Amino acid sequence: MDCVTRPNSLIYALIAFCCWLFPVAASAVVPTQNIQSDFTKLEQFQVGYFVDKTEKMSLSDIEKQHFTTSSNAITLGVTSKTTWVKIKLKNTSITPIKVFLHDPYAYHNHLLELYEVVDGKLTRKRVLDMNRKEIQQWMFHGTSIFDIELPPQQDKTLFIKNLAFSSQWFSFNLYNANQSKRALIGQHSDISLIIGMLLALIIYNFLLFFSSRLKEHLFYACYLIFGGCWVAFSNGLLAGWFNIFGVHALDWNLSLGAMPICLLLFMANIFETKKKYPIEHWALLATILMLVVSTFYSLFDVITALKYSSTIAAIMMVVSLSVALSMVIRKHPISLLFLTGHVFFVAFSTLEVFFYKGKVEFNYLNTHGVAIGIILEAIMLSLIIAYRVRSLEKLKATQAELQLLASTDPLTQLLNRRSLGLEASKLLSQDKQTQFPLSVAILDIDLFKNINDTYGHTLGDQVIVQVANVLRDQCRRQDIIARYGGEEFVILMPKTELEHAHSLAERIRQTFEKVSIQNDQHQTINVTLSVGISEVDPKTADLQAAIDRADKALYEAKHSGRNLSLLYAG
């Protein structure tokens, strides 16, 4: 006896292991769901489904078919457009019970028909056509809700016909009145949060684009817009907010084609493929062209376009990942960040593609793969944007520093001779009525050669710096100060007549002669200035001529004993 039992036990164990390892849907009797008086909700139970390949079977034909048992939430792919679901209910109590049948994914269907059958007889029929608003009374925020009366001690069989546009998936739940309301509260809160985050990034990148005019910000913002539209559409948010169902919602599939176009344009821009990487650039352009053709075709036949969308998406993902890997190999500074974010997007989007094809189970991760992938990629791309902004700021700072070095005297930080000419040109190009009279003064350090020869160039530099400091302290905000030569300085004084210019020059000269400078041996040295002043002729606006005249006045001051400020006498 033991010899017979033991092999049979092994066989049963092997069969059980194989069933666990390779689970398959069984064609069997659909189990009945017992509904008691204290019923609240039923979100995990067994149903039966049958795929009508002819798409023409009537209810009487369907009742004769063998239904495959499965979970109440299932995805069947694109080859099961017309699917019938069978749910068996029994009211085990002695009082009538009303239950509510929910399908939160009804928004993606073309048509739902509900048949209630008791003892082989049709007792009630309801048709929910997503293209006809007058018979959408059973739709609420994208969820179909059917009320079902269960008399005491009665069995009732529900047949639900699902006609999908492309991919077939559904999730039927049963609730009492109170739980039905609770199920609808916050139904799309997670997707609303994702859309809110994307919206913040969209606004931020548009602001960056308007301030910098960099195309990468525009492409990224558009990518987020189309990505957000797809997330809102595919997860029922548009249906929930705006009651967009049926063929009216199909146009939102265009965002699925436009989204990768913007992403590839973003890649070409940030990696500068046109200038540096021609092979990668042509690969991106060829993929963009394919996506543009597909998107354009979907304007006329979106149903057919959706059949090939998964294949096109796969090609796009392969190309974009290959380009990103190429950039990593070439050690592009932002390539690793992009690749990391894009891998997130590709991985989670692939899960959702497999879900649409009926290859993976029905769960939150698979149904929301694109939304999760987009938000993770958006976070990584935001880091790239931040890196690019920081790099541009550093570049601008470097350019500003170089410009400052080119325009200023390194010792005194005053304008140099070249910059003086540029500033004077700007000044003279402005309204003459507001800038004239315009006076100019040229200052020279007295006996500067003797200072260098006696005390050295280090002390000479200190003297020059002290002159610059006095000029900054004494001159007005409107005056333009420049180091004109070795020991010479020039002051342009707009809206200043000669008399006022002479007074300013005298104040500078008198202030400087009181300045004491110490050398390394702690010897105190006093240095003086000589100044020549003239006025720019408003008829000719010739600055150089005015400087030459001021230089002649300076020459007279030098030969008149130095430490003087003289006006050009003519």
Coordinates of C-alpha atoms in Angstrom, one line a residue:
M1 CA 0.0 0.0 0.0
D2 CA 2.8 2.4 0.9
C3 CA 4.5 1.6 -2.4
V4 CA 1.4 2.8 -4.3
T5 CA 0.7 5.8 -2.2
R6 CA 4.2 7.3 -2.2
P7 CA 4.6 7.6 -6.0
N8 CA 1.1 9.1 -6.3
S9 CA 2.1 11.7 -3.6
L10 CA 5.2 12.6 -5.5
I11 CA 3.2 13.0 -8.7
Y12 CA 0.7 15.3 -6.9
A13 CA 3.5 17.3 -5.4
L14 CA 5.1 17.7 -8.8
I15 CA 1.9 18.8 -10.3
A16 CA 1.3 21.3 -7.5
F17 CA 4.8 22.6 -8.0
C18 CA 4.4 23.0 -11.7
C19 CA 1.1 24.8 -11.2
W20 CA 2.8 27.2 -8.8
L21 CA 5.8 27.7 -11.1
F22 CA 3.7 28.1 -14.3
P23 CA 0.4 29.5 -13.3
V24 CA -2.3 29.4 -16.0
A25 CA -5.9 30.5 -16.1
A26 CA -8.2 27.6 -15.8
S27 CA -11.4 27.1 -17.8
A28 CA -13.8 26.2 -15.0
V29 CA -17.0 27.2 -13.3
V30 CA -16.9 30.8 -12.2
P31 CA -17.2 30.8 -8.3
T32 CA -20.2 32.5 -6.8
Q33 CA -19.6 35.5 -4.5
N34 CA -21.8 35.4 -1.4
I35 CA -23.2 38.8 -0.4
Q36 CA -24.3 39.0 3.2
S37 CA -26.3 41.7 5.0
D38 CA -23.2 43.2 6.6
F39 CA -21.5 43.5 3.2
T40 CA -19.1 46.5 2.7
K41 CA -16.8 45.8 -0.2
L42 CA -15.2 43.2 -2.4
E43 CA -12.0 44.2 -4.2
Q44 CA -10.3 40.8 -4.6
F45 CA -12.4 38.0 -6.0
Q46 CA -12.7 35.6 -8.9
V47 CA -14.5 36.4 -12.2
G48 CA -14.6 34.7 -15.6
Y49 CA -13.7 36.2 -18.9
F50 CA -14.3 35.2 -22.5
V51 CA -12.7 36.9 -25.6
D52 CA -15.1 37.3 -28.5
K53 CA -12.9 37.1 -31.5
T54 CA -15.8 37.6 -33.8
E55 CA -16.9 40.7 -31.9
K56 CA -20.5 39.9 -32.9
M57 CA -21.7 37.4 -30.3
S58 CA -25.0 38.0 -28.6
L59 CA -25.8 37.3 -24.9
S60 CA -27.4 34.0 -25.7
D61 CA -24.2 32.9 -27.6
I62 CA -22.0 34.1 -24.7
E63 CA -24.0 32.2 -22.1
K64 CA -23.0 28.9 -23.9
Q65 CA -19.2 29.7 -23.8
H66 CA -16.6 28.4 -21.3
F67 CA -15.3 31.3 -19.3
T68 CA -11.7 31.4 -18.0
T69 CA -11.5 32.2 -14.3
S70 CA -9.2 35.0 -13.3
S71 CA -8.7 37.8 -10.8
N72 CA -11.2 40.7 -10.9
A73 CA -8.3 42.9 -12.2
I74 CA -6.7 41.7 -15.4
T75 CA -5.0 42.9 -18.6
L76 CA -5.5 41.0 -21.8
G77 CA -3.5 43.0 -24.4
V78 CA -4.5 44.3 -27.8
T79 CA -5.9 41.1 -29.2
S80 CA -8.9 41.0 -26.9
K81 CA -10.8 44.1 -27.9
T82 CA -14.2 42.5 -27.2
T83 CA -14.2 40.7 -23.9
W84 CA -17.0 39.5 -21.8
V85 CA -16.7 39.3 -18.0
K86 CA -18.9 37.0 -15.9
I87 CA -19.6 37.7 -12.2
K88 CA -21.8 35.4 -10.1
L89 CA -23.5 36.9 -7.0
K90 CA -25.8 35.5 -4.4
N91 CA -27.6 37.4 -1.6
T92 CA -27.4 35.0 1.3
S93 CA -29.4 37.2 3.6
I94 CA -33.2 37.5 4.1
T95 CA -33.2 41.2 3.2
P96 CA -32.6 42.9 -0.2
I97 CA -29.1 44.3 -0.8
K98 CA -28.0 46.9 -3.2
V99 CA -24.4 46.7 -4.4
F100 CA -22.4 49.0 -6.7
L101 CA -20.2 47.6 -9.4
H102 CA -17.2 49.9 -10.1
D103 CA -14.7 49.8 -13.0
P104 CA -12.2 52.7 -12.4
Y105 CA -10.6 52.1 -15.8
A106 CA -13.8 52.4 -17.8
Y107 CA -12.7 55.7 -19.3
H108 CA -10.4 53.9 -21.8
N109 CA -13.2 51.7 -23.2
H110 CA -15.4 52.3 -26.2
L111 CA -18.4 50.6 -24.9
L112 CA -19.7 48.8 -21.7
E113 CA -22.8 46.7 -21.6
L114 CA -24.1 45.2 -18.4
Y115 CA -26.6 42.3 -18.5
E116 CA -28.3 41.0 -15.3
V117 CA -29.4 37.4 -15.6
V118 CA -31.5 35.5 -13.1
D119 CA -32.4 31.8 -13.7
G120 CA -31.3 32.1 -17.3
K121 CA -33.6 35.1 -17.9
L122 CA -32.4 38.7 -18.7
T123 CA -33.8 41.0 -16.0
R124 CA -32.0 44.2 -16.8
K125 CA -29.7 45.6 -19.5
R126 CA -27.7 48.8 -19.5
V127 CA -25.5 50.3 -22.2
L128 CA -22.7 52.8 -21.5
D129 CA -21.4 54.3 -24.8
M130 CA -18.5 56.6 -24.2
N131 CA -19.2 58.5 -27.4
R132 CA -22.8 59.4 -26.4
K133 CA -23.1 61.8 -23.5
E134 CA -26.8 61.3 -23.2
I135 CA -26.2 57.7 -21.9
Q136 CA -23.2 58.3 -19.7
Q137 CA -25.2 58.6 -16.5
W138 CA -23.3 55.6 -15.1
M139 CA -19.9 57.4 -15.5
F140 CA -18.5 59.4 -12.6
H141 CA -15.0 60.9 -12.7
G142 CA -13.9 58.3 -15.3
T143 CA -15.3 55.4 -13.3
S144 CA -18.3 53.4 -14.4
I145 CA -20.7 52.7 -11.5
F146 CA -23.7 50.4 -11.9
D147 CA -26.2 49.8 -9.1
I148 CA -27.4 46.2 -8.7
E149 CA -30.4 45.1 -6.7
L150 CA -30.0 41.6 -5.1
P151 CA -33.3 40.2 -3.7
P152 CA -33.2 38.0 -0.7
Q153 CA -31.8 34.5 -1.2
Q154 CA -31.4 35.1 -4.9
D155 CA -28.6 34.2 -7.4
K156 CA -27.7 36.7 -10.0
T157 CA -25.2 36.5 -12.9
L158 CA -23.6 39.6 -14.3
F159 CA -22.3 39.7 -17.9
I160 CA -20.2 42.7 -18.8
K161 CA -19.2 43.4 -22.4
N162 CA -16.1 45.4 -22.7
L163 CA -15.3 46.9 -26.1
A164 CA -11.9 48.6 -26.0
F165 CA -10.3 50.9 -28.6
S166 CA -6.9 49.1 -28.4
S167 CA -5.7 47.4 -25.3
Q168 CA -8.1 45.6 -23.0
W169 CA -7.8 45.8 -19.2
F170 CA -10.3 46.1 -16.4
S171 CA -10.8 46.0 -12.7
F172 CA -14.2 45.3 -11.3
N173 CA -15.0 46.0 -7.6
L174 CA -18.1 45.7 -5.5
Y175 CA -19.1 48.1 -2.8
N176 CA -22.1 49.0 -0.6
A177 CA -23.4 52.6 -0.9
N178 CA -21.0 54.1 1.7
Q179 CA -17.9 52.4 0.4
S180 CA -18.8 53.3 -3.1
K181 CA -18.6 57.0 -2.2
R182 CA -15.3 56.4 -0.3
A183 CA -13.8 54.7 -3.3
L184 CA -14.3 57.8 -5.4
I185 CA -12.8 60.2 -2.9
G186 CA -9.2 61.0 -3.8
Q187 CA -9.3 58.6 -6.7
H188 CA -6.8 60.6 -8.7
S189 CA -4.8 62.3 -5.9
D190 CA -1.6 60.5 -6.8
I191 CA -1.7 61.5 -10.4
S192 CA -2.8 65.0 -9.5
L193 CA 0.4 65.3 -7.3
I194 CA 2.6 64.1 -10.2
I195 CA 0.9 66.6 -12.6
G196 CA 1.4 69.4 -10.1
M197 CA 5.1 68.5 -9.8
L198 CA 5.4 68.5 -13.6
L199 CA 3.6 71.8 -13.9
A200 CA 6.0 73.4 -11.5
L201 CA 8.9 72.2 -13.6
I202 CA 7.2 73.4 -16.8
I203 CA 6.7 76.9 -15.4
Y204 CA 10.3 77.0 -14.1
N205 CA 11.8 75.9 -17.5
F206 CA 9.7 78.4 -19.4
L207 CA 10.9 81.2 -17.1
L208 CA 14.5 80.0 -17.8
F209 CA 13.8 80.0 -21.5
F210 CA 12.5 83.5 -21.5
S211 CA 15.4 84.7 -19.5
S212 CA 18.2 82.8 -21.3
R213 CA 16.7 82.0 -24.7
L214 CA 18.3 78.6 -24.5
K215 CA 16.4 76.0 -26.6
E216 CA 17.1 73.2 -24.1
H217 CA 14.7 74.8 -21.6
L218 CA 11.9 75.1 -24.3
F219 CA 12.4 71.4 -25.4
Y220 CA 12.4 70.2 -21.8
A221 CA 9.3 72.2 -21.0
C222 CA 7.4 70.9 -24.0
Y223 CA 8.5 67.3 -23.1
L224 CA 7.0 67.8 -19.7
I225 CA 3.8 69.2 -21.1
F226 CA 3.2 66.3 -23.5
G227 CA 4.3 63.8 -20.8
G228 CA 1.9 65.4 -18.3
C229 CA -0.9 65.2 -20.9
W230 CA -0.2 61.5 -21.5
V231 CA -0.1 60.8 -17.8
A232 CA -3.3 62.7 -17.2
F233 CA -5.0 60.9 -20.1
S234 CA -3.8 57.3 -19.6
N235 CA -4.5 57.4 -15.8
G236 CA -8.0 58.8 -16.1
L237 CA -7.3 62.3 -14.7
L238 CA -8.7 64.0 -17.9
A239 CA -11.7 61.8 -17.7
G240 CA -12.1 62.6 -14.0
W241 CA -11.7 66.4 -14.3
F242 CA -13.3 67.1 -17.7
N243 CA -15.4 64.0 -18.5
I244 CA -13.4 63.3 -21.7
F245 CA -14.2 59.7 -22.9
G246 CA -14.3 57.6 -26.0
V247 CA -13.1 59.0 -29.4
H248 CA -12.9 62.5 -27.9
A249 CA -10.1 61.2 -25.6
L250 CA -8.2 59.4 -28.3
D251 CA -6.6 62.6 -29.7
W252 CA -4.7 62.8 -26.5
N253 CA -2.6 59.9 -27.7
L254 CA -0.9 62.4 -29.9
S255 CA 1.0 63.5 -26.8
L256 CA 2.5 60.0 -26.7
G257 CA 4.3 60.8 -30.0
A258 CA 5.1 64.4 -29.3
M259 CA 6.7 63.6 -25.9
P260 CA 9.7 61.6 -27.2
I261 CA 10.2 64.1 -30.1
C262 CA 10.8 66.8 -27.5
L263 CA 13.1 64.5 -25.5
L264 CA 15.3 63.7 -28.5
L265 CA 15.5 67.4 -29.4
F266 CA 16.5 68.1 -25.8
M267 CA 19.2 65.4 -26.1
A268 CA 20.6 66.8 -29.4
N269 CA 20.7 70.3 -27.8
I270 CA 22.4 69.4 -24.5
F271 CA 24.9 67.0 -26.0
E272 CA 25.5 69.4 -29.0
T273 CA 25.4 66.4 -31.3
K274 CA 25.1 68.6 -34.5
K275 CA 28.5 70.2 -33.8
K276 CA 30.5 67.3 -32.2
Y277 CA 28.8 63.9 -32.8
P278 CA 27.4 63.6 -36.3
I279 CA 26.6 59.8 -36.1
E280 CA 24.6 60.3 -32.9
H281 CA 23.0 63.4 -34.4
W282 CA 21.7 61.6 -37.5
A283 CA 20.4 58.7 -35.4
L284 CA 18.4 61.2 -33.3
L285 CA 17.1 63.0 -36.4
A286 CA 16.1 59.7 -38.1
T287 CA 14.1 58.7 -35.0
I288 CA 12.5 62.1 -34.7
L289 CA 11.4 61.8 -38.4
M290 CA 9.9 58.4 -37.7
L291 CA 8.0 59.8 -34.7
V292 CA 6.8 62.9 -36.6
V293 CA 5.4 60.6 -39.4
S294 CA 3.7 58.4 -36.8
T295 CA 2.2 61.4 -35.0
F296 CA 1.0 62.9 -38.3
Y297 CA -0.6 59.6 -39.3
S298 CA -2.4 59.3 -36.0
L299 CA -4.2 62.6 -36.9
F300 CA -6.1 60.5 -39.5
D301 CA -6.2 57.0 -38.0
V302 CA -5.3 57.0 -34.3
I303 CA -6.5 53.4 -33.8
T304 CA -4.1 52.0 -36.4
A305 CA -1.3 54.2 -35.1
L306 CA -1.7 52.8 -31.6
K307 CA -1.1 49.3 -33.0
Y308 CA 2.4 50.2 -33.9
S309 CA 3.1 52.6 -31.0
S310 CA 4.8 50.0 -28.9
T311 CA 7.2 49.1 -31.7
I312 CA 8.0 52.7 -32.4
A313 CA 8.4 53.4 -28.7
A314 CA 10.9 50.5 -28.5
I315 CA 12.9 51.8 -31.4
M316 CA 13.0 55.3 -29.8
M317 CA 14.1 53.8 -26.5
V318 CA 16.9 51.8 -28.1
V319 CA 18.2 54.8 -30.0
S320 CA 18.0 57.2 -27.0
L321 CA 19.8 54.7 -24.7
S322 CA 22.5 54.0 -27.3
V323 CA 23.2 57.8 -27.8
A324 CA 23.2 58.2 -24.0
L325 CA 25.7 55.3 -23.6
S326 CA 27.8 56.8 -26.4
M327 CA 28.0 60.1 -24.5
V328 CA 29.0 58.2 -21.3
I329 CA 31.8 56.4 -23.2
R330 CA 32.9 59.8 -24.6
K331 CA 32.8 61.1 -21.0
H332 CA 30.4 63.9 -21.6
P333 CA 30.0 65.7 -18.2
I334 CA 26.2 65.3 -18.0
S335 CA 25.8 62.0 -19.8
L336 CA 25.7 59.8 -16.7
L337 CA 22.9 61.9 -15.1
F338 CA 20.9 61.7 -18.3
L339 CA 21.5 58.0 -18.7
T340 CA 20.4 57.3 -15.1
G341 CA 17.1 59.3 -15.5
H342 CA 16.4 57.8 -18.9
V343 CA 17.0 54.2 -17.7
F344 CA 14.3 54.9 -15.0
F345 CA 11.9 56.1 -17.7
V346 CA 12.6 53.3 -20.1
A347 CA 12.4 50.6 -17.4
F348 CA 9.1 51.8 -15.9
S349 CA 7.6 52.6 -19.4
T350 CA 8.5 49.1 -20.5
L351 CA 6.5 47.7 -17.6
E352 CA 3.4 49.7 -18.8
V353 CA 3.9 48.6 -22.4
F354 CA 4.0 45.0 -21.2
F355 CA 0.9 45.7 -19.2
Y356 CA -0.9 47.0 -22.3
K357 CA 0.1 43.9 -24.1
G358 CA -1.2 41.7 -21.4
K359 CA 2.3 40.3 -20.5
V360 CA 2.5 41.3 -16.9
E361 CA 0.1 41.2 -14.0
F362 CA -2.3 44.0 -13.0
N363 CA -0.7 46.1 -10.3
Y364 CA -0.1 49.8 -9.5
L365 CA 3.5 49.7 -10.7
N366 CA 2.6 48.3 -14.1
T367 CA -0.5 50.5 -14.6
H368 CA 1.4 53.7 -13.7
G369 CA 4.8 52.9 -15.2
V370 CA 5.0 55.9 -17.6
A371 CA 3.9 58.3 -14.8
I372 CA 6.5 57.0 -12.4
G373 CA 9.2 56.9 -15.2
I374 CA 8.5 60.4 -16.3
I375 CA 8.6 61.9 -12.8
L376 CA 11.9 60.1 -12.0
E377 CA 13.4 61.1 -15.3
A378 CA 12.2 64.7 -14.8
I379 CA 14.0 64.8 -11.5
M380 CA 17.3 63.7 -13.1
L381 CA 16.8 66.1 -16.0
S382 CA 16.2 68.9 -13.6
L383 CA 19.6 68.1 -12.1
I384 CA 21.0 68.4 -15.6
I385 CA 19.3 71.8 -16.1
A386 CA 20.7 72.9 -12.7
Y387 CA 24.2 71.8 -13.8
R388 CA 23.8 73.6 -17.1
V389 CA 22.6 76.8 -15.4
R390 CA 25.4 76.7 -13.0
S391 CA 28.0 76.1 -15.8
L392 CA 26.6 79.1 -17.7
E393 CA 26.7 81.3 -14.7
K394 CA 30.3 80.3 -14.2
L395 CA 31.0 81.0 -17.8
K396 CA 29.3 84.4 -17.6
A397 CA 31.2 85.2 -14.4
T398 CA 34.5 84.3 -16.1
Q399 CA 33.6 86.4 -19.2
A400 CA 32.7 89.3 -16.9
E401 CA 36.0 88.9 -15.1
L402 CA 37.9 88.9 -18.3
Q403 CA 36.0 91.9 -19.6
L404 CA 36.8 93.7 -16.3
L405 CA 40.5 92.8 -16.7
A406 CA 40.5 94.0 -20.3
S407 CA 38.8 97.3 -19.4
T408 CA 40.5 98.3 -16.1
D409 CA 44.0 99.1 -15.0
P410 CA 45.2 96.1 -12.9
L411 CA 47.1 98.3 -10.4
T412 CA 44.4 101.0 -9.6
Q413 CA 41.2 99.2 -10.8
L414 CA 40.4 102.4 -12.7
L415 CA 39.4 102.4 -16.4
N416 CA 42.3 102.1 -18.7
R417 CA 43.0 104.3 -21.7
R418 CA 41.0 102.1 -24.2
S419 CA 38.0 101.9 -21.9
L420 CA 38.1 105.7 -21.4
G421 CA 37.6 106.1 -25.2
L422 CA 34.7 103.7 -25.2
E423 CA 33.0 105.4 -22.2
A424 CA 33.6 108.8 -23.8
S425 CA 32.1 107.6 -27.1
K426 CA 28.9 106.5 -25.2
L427 CA 28.8 109.8 -23.4
L428 CA 29.2 111.9 -26.5
S429 CA 26.6 109.8 -28.4
Q430 CA 24.0 110.8 -25.9
D431 CA 21.9 113.9 -26.1
K432 CA 24.3 116.8 -26.4
Q433 CA 21.9 119.1 -24.6
T434 CA 22.1 117.0 -21.4
Q435 CA 25.8 116.2 -21.5
F436 CA 27.4 119.5 -22.3
P437 CA 29.2 121.5 -21.1
L438 CA 31.8 118.7 -20.8
S439 CA 35.1 119.4 -19.1
V440 CA 38.2 117.2 -19.1
A441 CA 41.2 117.3 -16.6
I442 CA 44.5 115.6 -17.0
L443 CA 46.6 115.0 -13.8
D444 CA 50.3 114.1 -13.6
I445 CA 52.4 113.1 -10.5
D446 CA 55.1 115.6 -10.0
L447 CA 58.7 114.3 -10.2
F448 CA 57.5 110.7 -10.4
K449 CA 60.7 109.6 -12.2
N450 CA 62.7 110.8 -9.2
I451 CA 60.5 108.9 -6.8
N452 CA 61.0 105.7 -8.7
D453 CA 64.8 106.2 -9.0
T454 CA 65.1 107.2 -5.3
Y455 CA 62.7 104.9 -3.5
G456 CA 62.1 102.2 -6.1
H457 CA 59.1 101.1 -8.2
T458 CA 57.3 99.5 -5.3
L459 CA 56.9 102.9 -3.6
G460 CA 56.0 104.4 -7.0
D461 CA 53.2 101.9 -7.3
Q462 CA 51.9 103.0 -3.8
V463 CA 51.9 106.6 -4.9
I464 CA 49.8 105.7 -8.0
V465 CA 47.4 103.8 -5.9
Q466 CA 47.0 106.7 -3.5
V467 CA 46.2 109.0 -6.4
A468 CA 43.5 106.6 -7.5
N469 CA 42.1 106.5 -4.0
V470 CA 41.9 110.3 -3.8
L471 CA 40.3 110.5 -7.2
R472 CA 37.6 108.0 -6.2
D473 CA 36.9 109.9 -2.9
Q474 CA 36.8 113.4 -4.4
C475 CA 35.1 112.9 -7.8
R476 CA 31.4 112.8 -8.3
R477 CA 29.3 109.8 -9.3
Q478 CA 28.8 111.2 -12.8
D479 CA 32.6 111.7 -13.4
I480 CA 34.6 109.2 -15.5
I481 CA 38.1 108.5 -14.1
A482 CA 40.9 106.6 -16.0
R483 CA 44.6 105.9 -15.7
Y484 CA 45.7 107.5 -18.9
G485 CA 49.4 106.6 -18.8
G486 CA 52.2 105.7 -16.4
E487 CA 51.7 108.5 -13.9
E488 CA 48.9 110.4 -15.8
F489 CA 45.2 110.3 -15.0
V490 CA 42.2 111.8 -16.9
I491 CA 38.8 112.9 -15.5
L492 CA 35.8 113.5 -17.7
M493 CA 33.2 115.8 -16.1
P494 CA 29.8 115.9 -17.8
K495 CA 27.5 118.8 -17.2
T496 CA 30.4 120.7 -15.7
E497 CA 31.7 124.2 -16.8
L498 CA 35.3 125.1 -16.6
E499 CA 35.1 127.0 -13.4
H500 CA 33.5 124.1 -11.6
A501 CA 36.0 121.7 -13.2
H502 CA 38.8 123.9 -11.9
S503 CA 37.3 123.8 -8.4
L504 CA 37.1 120.0 -8.4
A505 CA 40.7 119.8 -9.7
E506 CA 41.9 122.1 -7.0
R507 CA 40.1 120.1 -4.3
I508 CA 41.8 116.9 -5.6
R509 CA 45.2 118.6 -5.7
Q510 CA 45.0 120.0 -2.2
T511 CA 43.7 116.8 -0.8
F512 CA 46.6 114.8 -2.3
E513 CA 49.4 117.1 -1.2
K514 CA 48.3 116.4 2.4
V515 CA 48.7 112.6 1.9
S516 CA 51.8 111.1 3.5
I517 CA 53.4 107.9 2.2
Q518 CA 56.0 105.8 4.1
N519 CA 58.7 103.8 2.5
D520 CA 60.3 100.6 3.9
Q521 CA 62.6 102.6 6.1
H522 CA 59.6 104.4 7.6
Q523 CA 60.5 107.6 5.8
T524 CA 57.6 109.9 5.2
I525 CA 57.2 111.2 1.6
N526 CA 54.8 113.9 0.3
V527 CA 53.9 114.0 -3.3
T528 CA 52.1 116.6 -5.4
L529 CA 50.0 116.8 -8.5
S530 CA 49.9 119.1 -11.5
V531 CA 46.6 119.5 -13.4
G532 CA 45.5 120.8 -16.8
I533 CA 41.9 121.5 -17.5
S534 CA 40.0 122.3 -20.8
E535 CA 36.5 122.0 -22.2
V536 CA 35.2 119.8 -25.0
D537 CA 33.9 121.9 -28.0
P538 CA 30.2 121.1 -28.3
K539 CA 30.3 121.8 -32.0
T540 CA 32.9 119.2 -32.8
A541 CA 32.6 116.9 -29.7
D542 CA 36.3 116.0 -30.2
L543 CA 37.5 114.6 -26.9
Q544 CA 41.0 114.0 -28.1
A545 CA 41.4 117.7 -29.0
A546 CA 40.1 118.6 -25.5
I547 CA 42.7 116.3 -23.9
D548 CA 45.4 117.8 -26.0
R549 CA 44.4 121.2 -24.8
A550 CA 44.3 120.1 -21.2
D551 CA 47.8 118.5 -21.7
K552 CA 49.1 122.0 -22.8
A553 CA 47.6 123.5 -19.7
L554 CA 49.3 120.7 -17.7
Y555 CA 52.6 121.6 -19.4
E556 CA 52.2 125.2 -18.3
A557 CA 51.5 124.1 -14.7
K558 CA 54.7 121.9 -14.7
H559 CA 56.8 124.8 -15.9
S560 CA 55.2 127.2 -13.5
G561 CA 56.5 125.4 -10.4
R562 CA 54.3 122.3 -10.3
N563 CA 51.6 121.5 -7.7
L564 CA 49.2 123.7 -9.7
S565 CA 45.9 123.3 -11.6
L566 CA 45.6 125.6 -14.7
L567 CA 42.8 126.1 -17.2
Y568 CA 43.7 126.1 -20.9
A569 CA 44.2 129.7 -21.9
G570 CA 43.9 129.2 -25.7

